[in-house]
Structures are given as C-alpha cells and as structure tokens.
PDB file of C-alpha atoms in Angstrom:
ATOM      1  CA  ASN A   1      13.205  72.190  80.757  1.00 93.00           C
ATOM      2  CA  VAL A   2      11.208  72.081  83.968  1.00 95.00           C
ATOM      3  CA  GLY A   3       8.874  69.283  85.022  1.00 94.00           C
ATOM      4  CA  LEU A   4       6.789  69.453  88.168  1.00 95.00           C
ATOM      5  CA  THR A   5       4.997  66.261  89.159  1.00 92.00           C
ATOM      6  CA  ASN A   6       2.135  65.728  91.597  1.00 94.00           C
ATOM      7  CA  VAL A   7       1.766  69.426  92.423  1.00 97.00           C
ATOM      8  CA  ASP A   8      -0.992  70.448  94.818  1.00 98.00           C
ATOM      9  CA  ILE A   9      -1.279  74.213  94.432  1.00 98.00           C
ATOM     10  CA  THR A  10      -4.054  76.363  95.842  1.00 98.00           C
ATOM     11  CA  GLY A  11      -4.134  80.123  95.522  1.00 97.00           C
ATOM     12  CA  ARG A  12      -6.456  83.052  94.945  1.00 97.00           C
ATOM     13  CA  ASP A  13      -5.738  84.799  91.621  1.00 98.00           C
ATOM     14  CA  TYR A  14      -2.947  84.300  89.049  1.00 98.00           C
ATOM     15  CA  VAL A  15      -2.369  80.659  89.916  1.00 98.00           C
ATOM     16  CA  GLY A  16      -0.463  78.205  87.732  1.00 98.00           C
ATOM     17  CA  GLY A  17       1.201  74.841  88.183  1.00 98.00           C
ATOM     18  CA  LEU A  18       4.539  76.292  87.049  1.00 98.00           C
ATOM     19  CA  VAL A  19       4.059  80.091  86.878  1.00 98.00           C
ATOM     20  CA  GLY A  20       1.336  82.343  88.224  1.00 98.00           C
ATOM     21  CA  TYR A  21       2.036  85.391  86.031  1.00 97.00           C
ATOM     22  CA  ASN A  22       4.131  85.031  82.866  1.00 95.00           C
ATOM     23  CA  ASN A  23       5.064  88.478  81.476  1.00 95.00           C
ATOM     24  CA  TYR A  24       7.633  89.014  78.660  1.00 95.00           C
ATOM     25  CA  SER A  25       8.913  85.487  79.310  1.00 96.00           C
ATOM     26  CA  THR A  26       9.549  82.184  77.566  1.00 97.00           C
ATOM     27  CA  ILE A  27       8.562  78.729  78.801  1.00 98.00           C
ATOM     28  CA  THR A  28       9.904  75.817  76.744  1.00 97.00           C
ATOM     29  CA  ASN A  29       9.985  72.027  77.210  1.00 97.00           C
ATOM     30  CA  SER A  30       8.083  72.103  80.495  1.00 98.00           C
ATOM     31  CA  TYR A  31       5.206  70.189  82.060  1.00 97.00           C
ATOM     32  CA  VAL A  32       3.055  69.923  85.189  1.00 97.00           C
ATOM     33  CA  THR A  33       1.068  67.034  86.689  1.00 96.00           C
ATOM     34  CA  GLY A  34      -1.170  67.087  89.787  1.00 97.00           C
ATOM     35  CA  LYS A  35      -3.831  69.666  90.657  1.00 98.00           C
ATOM     36  CA  VAL A  36      -4.105  73.460  90.636  1.00 98.00           C
ATOM     37  CA  SER A  37      -6.965  75.505  92.089  1.00 98.00           C
ATOM     38  CA  GLY A  38      -7.739  79.152  92.691  1.00 98.00           C
ATOM     39  CA  ASN A  39     -10.313  81.851  92.080  1.00 98.00           C
ATOM     40  CA  ASN A  40      -9.480  83.776  88.883  1.00 98.00           C
ATOM     41  CA  TYR A  41      -6.812  83.305  86.187  1.00 98.00           C
ATOM     42  CA  VAL A  42      -5.961  79.686  86.928  1.00 98.00           C
ATOM     43  CA  GLY A  43      -4.086  77.355  84.552  1.00 98.00           C
ATOM     44  CA  GLY A  44      -2.494  73.923  84.711  1.00 98.00           C
ATOM     45  CA  LEU A  45       0.838  75.377  83.563  1.00 98.00           C
ATOM     46  CA  VAL A  46       0.417  79.188  83.739  1.00 98.00           C
ATOM     47  CA  GLY A  47      -2.222  81.424  85.334  1.00 98.00           C
ATOM     48  CA  VAL A  48      -1.673  84.557  83.194  1.00 97.00           C
ATOM     49  CA  HIS A  49       0.417  84.581  79.998  1.00 96.00           C
ATOM     50  CA  VAL A  50       0.809  88.132  78.614  1.00 94.00           C
ATOM     51  CA  ASP A  51       2.857  90.706  76.688  1.00 93.00           C
ATOM     52  CA  ASN A  52       4.879  88.818  74.083  1.00 93.00           C
ATOM     53  CA  SER A  53       5.380  85.763  76.257  1.00 97.00           C
ATOM     54  CA  THR A  54       5.869  82.358  74.667  1.00 97.00           C
ATOM     55  CA  ILE A  55       4.942  78.822  75.666  1.00 98.00           C
ATOM     56  CA  THR A  56       6.447  76.141  73.411  1.00 98.00           C
ATOM     57  CA  ASN A  57       6.663  72.349  73.615  1.00 98.00           C
ATOM     58  CA  SER A  58       4.905  72.137  76.971  1.00 98.00           C
ATOM     59  CA  TYR A  59       1.970  70.307  78.507  1.00 98.00           C
ATOM     60  CA  ALA A  60      -0.203  70.108  81.609  1.00 98.00           C
ATOM     61  CA  THR A  61      -2.015  67.098  82.989  1.00 96.00           C
ATOM     62  CA  ALA A  62      -2.914  68.875  86.229  1.00 96.00           C
ATOM     63  CA  ASN A  63      -6.602  69.034  87.204  1.00 97.00           C
ATOM     64  CA  VAL A  64      -7.569  72.711  87.226  1.00 98.00           C
ATOM     65  CA  SER A  65     -10.450  74.404  89.041  1.00 98.00           C
ATOM     66  CA  GLY A  66     -11.472  77.988  89.695  1.00 98.00           C
ATOM     67  CA  ASN A  67     -14.113  80.627  89.079  1.00 98.00           C
ATOM     68  CA  ASP A  68     -13.174  82.851  86.078  1.00 96.00           C
ATOM     69  CA  PHE A  69     -10.547  82.478  83.337  1.00 97.00           C
ATOM     70  CA  VAL A  70      -9.615  78.849  83.938  1.00 97.00           C
ATOM     71  CA  GLY A  71      -7.796  76.681  81.380  1.00 97.00           C
ATOM     72  CA  GLY A  72      -6.102  73.315  81.198  1.00 97.00           C
ATOM     73  CA  LEU A  73      -2.818  74.901  80.093  1.00 98.00           C
ATOM     74  CA  VAL A  74      -3.283  78.675  80.635  1.00 97.00           C
ATOM     75  CA  GLY A  75      -5.905  80.642  82.550  1.00 97.00           C
ATOM     76  CA  TYR A  76      -5.661  83.819  80.463  1.00 96.00           C
ATOM     77  CA  SER A  77      -3.468  84.705  77.468  1.00 95.00           C
ATOM     78  CA  SER A  78      -3.006  88.138  75.885  1.00 94.00           C
ATOM     79  CA  PHE A  79      -0.756  89.257  73.003  1.00 93.00           C
ATOM     80  CA  SER A  80       1.411  86.138  73.351  1.00 95.00           C
ATOM     81  CA  THR A  81       1.975  82.766  71.668  1.00 95.00           C
ATOM     82  CA  ILE A  82       1.352  79.128  72.543  1.00 96.00           C
ATOM     83  CA  THR A  83       2.877  76.538  70.205  1.00 96.00           C
ATOM     84  CA  ASN A  84       3.165  72.725  70.185  1.00 96.00           C
ATOM     85  CA  SER A  85       1.521  72.275  73.580  1.00 97.00           C
ATOM     86  CA  TYR A  86      -1.420  70.398  75.076  1.00 96.00           C
ATOM     87  CA  ALA A  87      -3.645  69.874  78.134  1.00 96.00           C
ATOM     88  CA  THR A  88      -5.446  66.738  79.264  1.00 95.00           C
ATOM     89  CA  ALA A  89      -6.710  66.919  82.845  1.00 92.00           C
ATOM     90  CA  ASN A  90     -10.141  67.909  84.129  1.00 97.00           C
ATOM     91  CA  VAL A  91     -10.920  71.635  83.945  1.00 98.00           C
ATOM     92  CA  SER A  92     -13.814  73.161  85.877  1.00 97.00           C
ATOM     93  CA  ALA A  93     -14.943  76.757  86.390  1.00 97.00           C
ATOM     94  CA  ASN A  94     -18.044  78.941  86.586  1.00 95.00           C
ATOM     95  CA  ASN A  95     -17.160  81.344  83.741  1.00 94.00           C
ATOM     96  CA  LYS A  96     -14.637  81.747  80.916  1.00 94.00           C
ATOM     97  CA  VAL A  97     -13.302  78.220  80.855  1.00 96.00           C
ATOM     98  CA  GLY A  98     -11.482  76.288  78.128  1.00 94.00           C
ATOM     99  CA  GLY A  99      -9.816  72.933  77.788  1.00 95.00           C
ATOM    100  CA  LEU A 100      -6.608  74.683  76.673  1.00 95.00           C
ATOM    101  CA  VAL A 101      -6.988  78.403  77.582  1.00 95.00           C
ATOM    102  CA  GLY A 102      -9.629  79.995  79.799  1.00 95.00           C
ATOM    103  CA  GLY A 103      -9.641  83.413  78.139  1.00 93.00           C
ATOM    104  CA  ASN A 104      -7.768  84.968  75.268  1.00 91.00           C
ATOM    105  CA  ASP A 105      -7.098  88.445  73.933  1.00 90.00           C
ATOM    106  CA  SER A 106      -5.191  88.501  70.636  1.00 88.00           C
ATOM    107  CA  SER A 107      -2.830  85.601  71.311  1.00 91.00           C
ATOM    108  CA  THR A 108      -1.722  83.114  68.665  1.00 91.00           C
ATOM    109  CA  ILE A 109      -2.189  79.435  69.453  1.00 92.00           C
ATOM    110  CA  THR A 110      -0.610  76.995  66.986  1.00 91.00           C
ATOM    111  CA  ASN A 111      -0.363  73.180  66.906  1.00 92.00           C
ATOM    112  CA  SER A 112      -1.834  72.933  70.390  1.00 94.00           C
ATOM    113  CA  TYR A 113      -4.431  70.496  71.647  1.00 94.00           C
ATOM    114  CA  TRP A 114      -6.798  69.631  74.457  1.00 93.00           C
ATOM    115  CA  ASP A 115      -8.600  66.361  75.151  1.00 94.00           C
ATOM    116  CA  ILE A 116     -12.369  66.935  75.114  1.00 93.00           C
ATOM    117  CA  ASP A 117     -13.047  63.778  77.113  1.00 94.00           C
ATOM    118  CA  THR A 118     -10.553  64.226  79.954  1.00 94.00           C
ATOM    119  CA  THR A 119     -10.770  68.025  80.281  1.00 95.00           C
ATOM    120  CA  GLY A 120     -14.557  67.915  80.154  1.00 95.00           C
ATOM    121  CA  GLN A 121     -14.480  70.992  77.872  1.00 94.00           C
ATOM    122  CA  THR A 122     -15.790  71.156  74.317  1.00 91.00           C
ATOM    123  CA  ASN A 123     -14.155  74.574  73.770  1.00 90.00           C
ATOM    124  CA  GLY A 124     -10.395  74.886  73.652  1.00 90.00           C
ATOM    125  CA  VAL A 125     -10.504  78.616  74.341  1.00 91.00           C
ATOM    126  CA  GLY A 126     -13.126  80.062  76.662  1.00 89.00           C
ATOM    127  CA  GLY A 127     -14.402  83.614  76.873  1.00 71.00           C
ATOM    128  CA  GLY A 128     -12.264  86.693  77.057  1.00 59.00           C
ATOM    129  CA  TYR A 129     -12.092  90.308  76.148  1.00 56.00           C
ATOM    130  CA  SER A 130     -11.905  89.528  72.449  1.00 51.00           C
ATOM    131  CA  ALA A 131     -12.491  85.822  73.060  1.00 54.00           C
ATOM    132  CA  GLY A 132     -10.808  84.651  69.852  1.00 57.00           C
ATOM    133  CA  ALA A 133      -7.454  83.073  69.245  1.00 60.00           C
ATOM    134  CA  THR A 134      -5.690  83.123  65.908  1.00 61.00           C
ATOM    135  CA  GLY A 135      -3.772  80.125  64.659  1.00 63.00           C
ATOM    136  CA  ILE A 136      -4.535  76.436  64.610  1.00 64.00           C
ATOM    137  CA  TYR A 137      -5.504  74.624  67.762  1.00 76.00           C
ATOM    138  CA  SER A 138      -7.551  71.479  67.846  1.00 80.00           C
ATOM    139  CA  SER A 139      -9.406  69.098  70.096  1.00 81.00           C
ATOM    140  CA  THR A 140      -8.849  65.415  70.361  1.00 82.00           C
ATOM    141  CA  ASN A 141     -10.759  62.650  72.038  1.00 85.00           C
ATOM    142  CA  THR A 142      -9.047  60.222  74.364  1.00 85.00           C
ATOM    143  CA  VAL A 143      -9.384  57.478  71.753  1.00 85.00           C
ATOM    144  CA  ASN A 144      -7.180  59.535  69.351  1.00 89.00           C
ATOM    145  CA  ALA A 145      -4.819  60.919  71.994  1.00 91.00           C
ATOM    146  CA  PHE A 146      -2.441  57.974  71.700  1.00 92.00           C
ATOM    147  CA  ASP A 147      -1.973  58.386  67.943  1.00 93.00           C
ATOM    148  CA  GLU A 148       1.084  60.380  66.820  1.00 94.00           C
ATOM    149  CA  ALA A 149      -0.758  61.618  63.722  1.00 92.00           C
ATOM    150  CA  THR A 150      -3.159  63.540  65.997  1.00 92.00           C
ATOM    151  CA  TYR A 151      -0.382  65.981  66.970  1.00 93.00           C
ATOM    152  CA  ALA A 152       0.382  67.721  63.676  1.00 89.00           C
ATOM    153  CA  GLY A 153       3.392  70.002  64.002  1.00 91.00           C
ATOM    154  CA  PHE A 154       5.000  68.169  66.942  1.00 95.00           C
ATOM    155  CA  ASP A 155       8.656  67.213  66.287  1.00 96.00           C
ATOM    156  CA  PHE A 156       8.791  63.547  67.299  1.00 96.00           C
ATOM    157  CA  THR A 157      12.391  63.221  66.134  1.00 95.00           C
ATOM    158  CA  ASN A 158      14.043  65.815  68.383  1.00 96.00           C
ATOM    159  CA  THR A 159      11.608  67.189  70.979  1.00 96.00           C
ATOM    160  CA  TRP A 160       8.690  64.843  71.653  1.00 96.00           C
ATOM    161  CA  PHE A 161       8.403  61.078  72.140  1.00 93.00           C
ATOM    162  CA  MET A 162       5.464  58.728  72.379  1.00 92.00           C
ATOM    163  CA  ILE A 163       4.775  55.036  72.161  1.00 90.00           C
ATOM    164  CA  GLU A 164       2.139  54.666  69.460  1.00 93.00           C
ATOM    165  CA  GLY A 165      -1.140  53.431  70.885  1.00 92.00           C
ATOM    166  CA  GLU A 166       0.114  53.510  74.491  1.00 89.00           C
ATOM    167  CA  THR A 167       1.180  57.001  75.596  1.00 90.00           C
ATOM    168  CA  ARG A 168       0.432  60.637  74.949  1.00 92.00           C
ATOM    169  CA  PRO A 169       3.380  62.762  73.795  1.00 95.00           C
ATOM    170  CA  PHE A 170       6.023  63.520  76.385  1.00 92.00           C
ATOM    171  CA  LEU A 171       9.265  65.456  76.169  1.00 94.00           C
ATOM    172  CA  ARG A 172      12.578  63.840  75.347  1.00 92.00           C
ATOM    173  CA  SER A 173      14.041  66.233  77.920  1.00 90.00           C
ATOM    174  CA  GLU A 174      12.294  64.135  80.586  1.00 87.00           C
ATOM    175  CA  TYR A 175      15.034  61.521  80.148  1.00 76.00           C
ATOM    176  CA  SER A 176      17.008  60.758  83.278  1.00 73.00           C
ATOM    177  CA  THR A 177      19.248  57.932  84.430  1.00 77.00           C
ATOM    178  CA  THR A 178      17.418  58.095  87.760  1.00 83.00           C
ATOM    179  CA  ILE A 179      13.900  56.818  87.193  1.00 84.00           C
ATOM    180  CA  THR A 180      11.262  58.854  89.030  1.00 80.00           C
ATOM    181  CA  ASN A 181       8.285  58.496  86.656  1.00 77.00           C
ATOM    182  CA  ASP A 182       6.979  56.222  83.911  1.00 77.00           C
ATOM    183  CA  HIS A 183       8.060  58.563  81.105  1.00 74.00           C
ATOM    184  CA  GLN A 184      11.701  58.292  82.185  1.00 78.00           C
ATOM    185  CA  LEU A 185      11.395  54.525  82.246  1.00 80.00           C
ATOM    186  CA  GLN A 186       9.923  54.505  78.732  1.00 75.00           C
ATOM    187  CA  LEU A 187      12.725  56.742  77.426  1.00 73.00           C
ATOM    188  CA  MET A 188      15.302  54.273  78.764  1.00 72.00           C
TER     189      MET A 188
END
C-alpha cells in the first residue's frame, strides 16, 4: 500500500522506484510514477526481484533507463512471482530490456501487462540467464489500455478501479480524503 509519485531516482546498480533489491519479500498494492535511471538491474518499481519474492497488484508509470537488465516494472526477476501488475512508461537500455521485466530466470508472471506503444518495447520480458518466464503476461497497445477487458484477472470490484475509456487501472487503495493526484479525485 505504497505509492510514490514523481520520483527522480538515479543510481548505479540495483535501482528501483520503490525497492532496489527485493529478496524474500512481498510488495502488494503499490505504484511508482516519475523516472528511474541507473546502470544495471533497473526497474520502474523494483531493480532486482529474487528468491521467492512476490509483486502483486502493482504498477509503474516511471520512465526507466539503464544499460543491462532494464524493465518497466522490474529490472531482473529470479525464482519469484509477479501477478496482476503492469508497466506503461518509456523503457530504454542497451541490452536485456523488456517492457515489463528486463531479465528473467525461472520466475512466474501472471495477468501482467506492458504497453507496447508507451514503453517502446515489443518484448515484455527481455534477455536473461534462462530468458523465459512461465505464466501468462501480455502486451497491450495504448488504444486498448483504457478498456477494462484488456486486464484479464484484475479484480475491479475490490482491488482495482478504472473509468472505462478514460483511465488505466489504478488501485482502490489510492483513495484519500486529501486530494494529491487525479486518481484520488476520480475515486471520490
């Protein structure tokens, strides 16, 4: 239940908008907006996501740039899970780059999405030691990103909210009586 807006994070290795190195940990109902840059293992939400860690119901709209293992949501994931999450901002790197995850080694990615148009990446998962991800993850184009049906598996009754045709999914946990962003205003 953490949201970081307008971050401007620059680092070397293991750089993320929320967490640099996620090991045996759980991240749920969290998001990051802004920009994140580094050298290796750079992600909009998490730089490195390893060893039975979990990311659920989270998203990143932070622009991400780096050299190796760079992803819109996670720079590098190994033996962990990513579920019901997405990435939308521009992702750029020299090697091992993906719209969702830069590199993967035996992680499971389910019901997670990246926007081909806004990330600039046709691959959701870039290169890695074993390079593949098991599970179901899918691309979307910006034209479909505002359609609830695009996000199969997202719980729009209890966890997520969106205004059909106008917004991408955002978390109901973003609600606040003090309005600091447009999502909070829409939830009111």
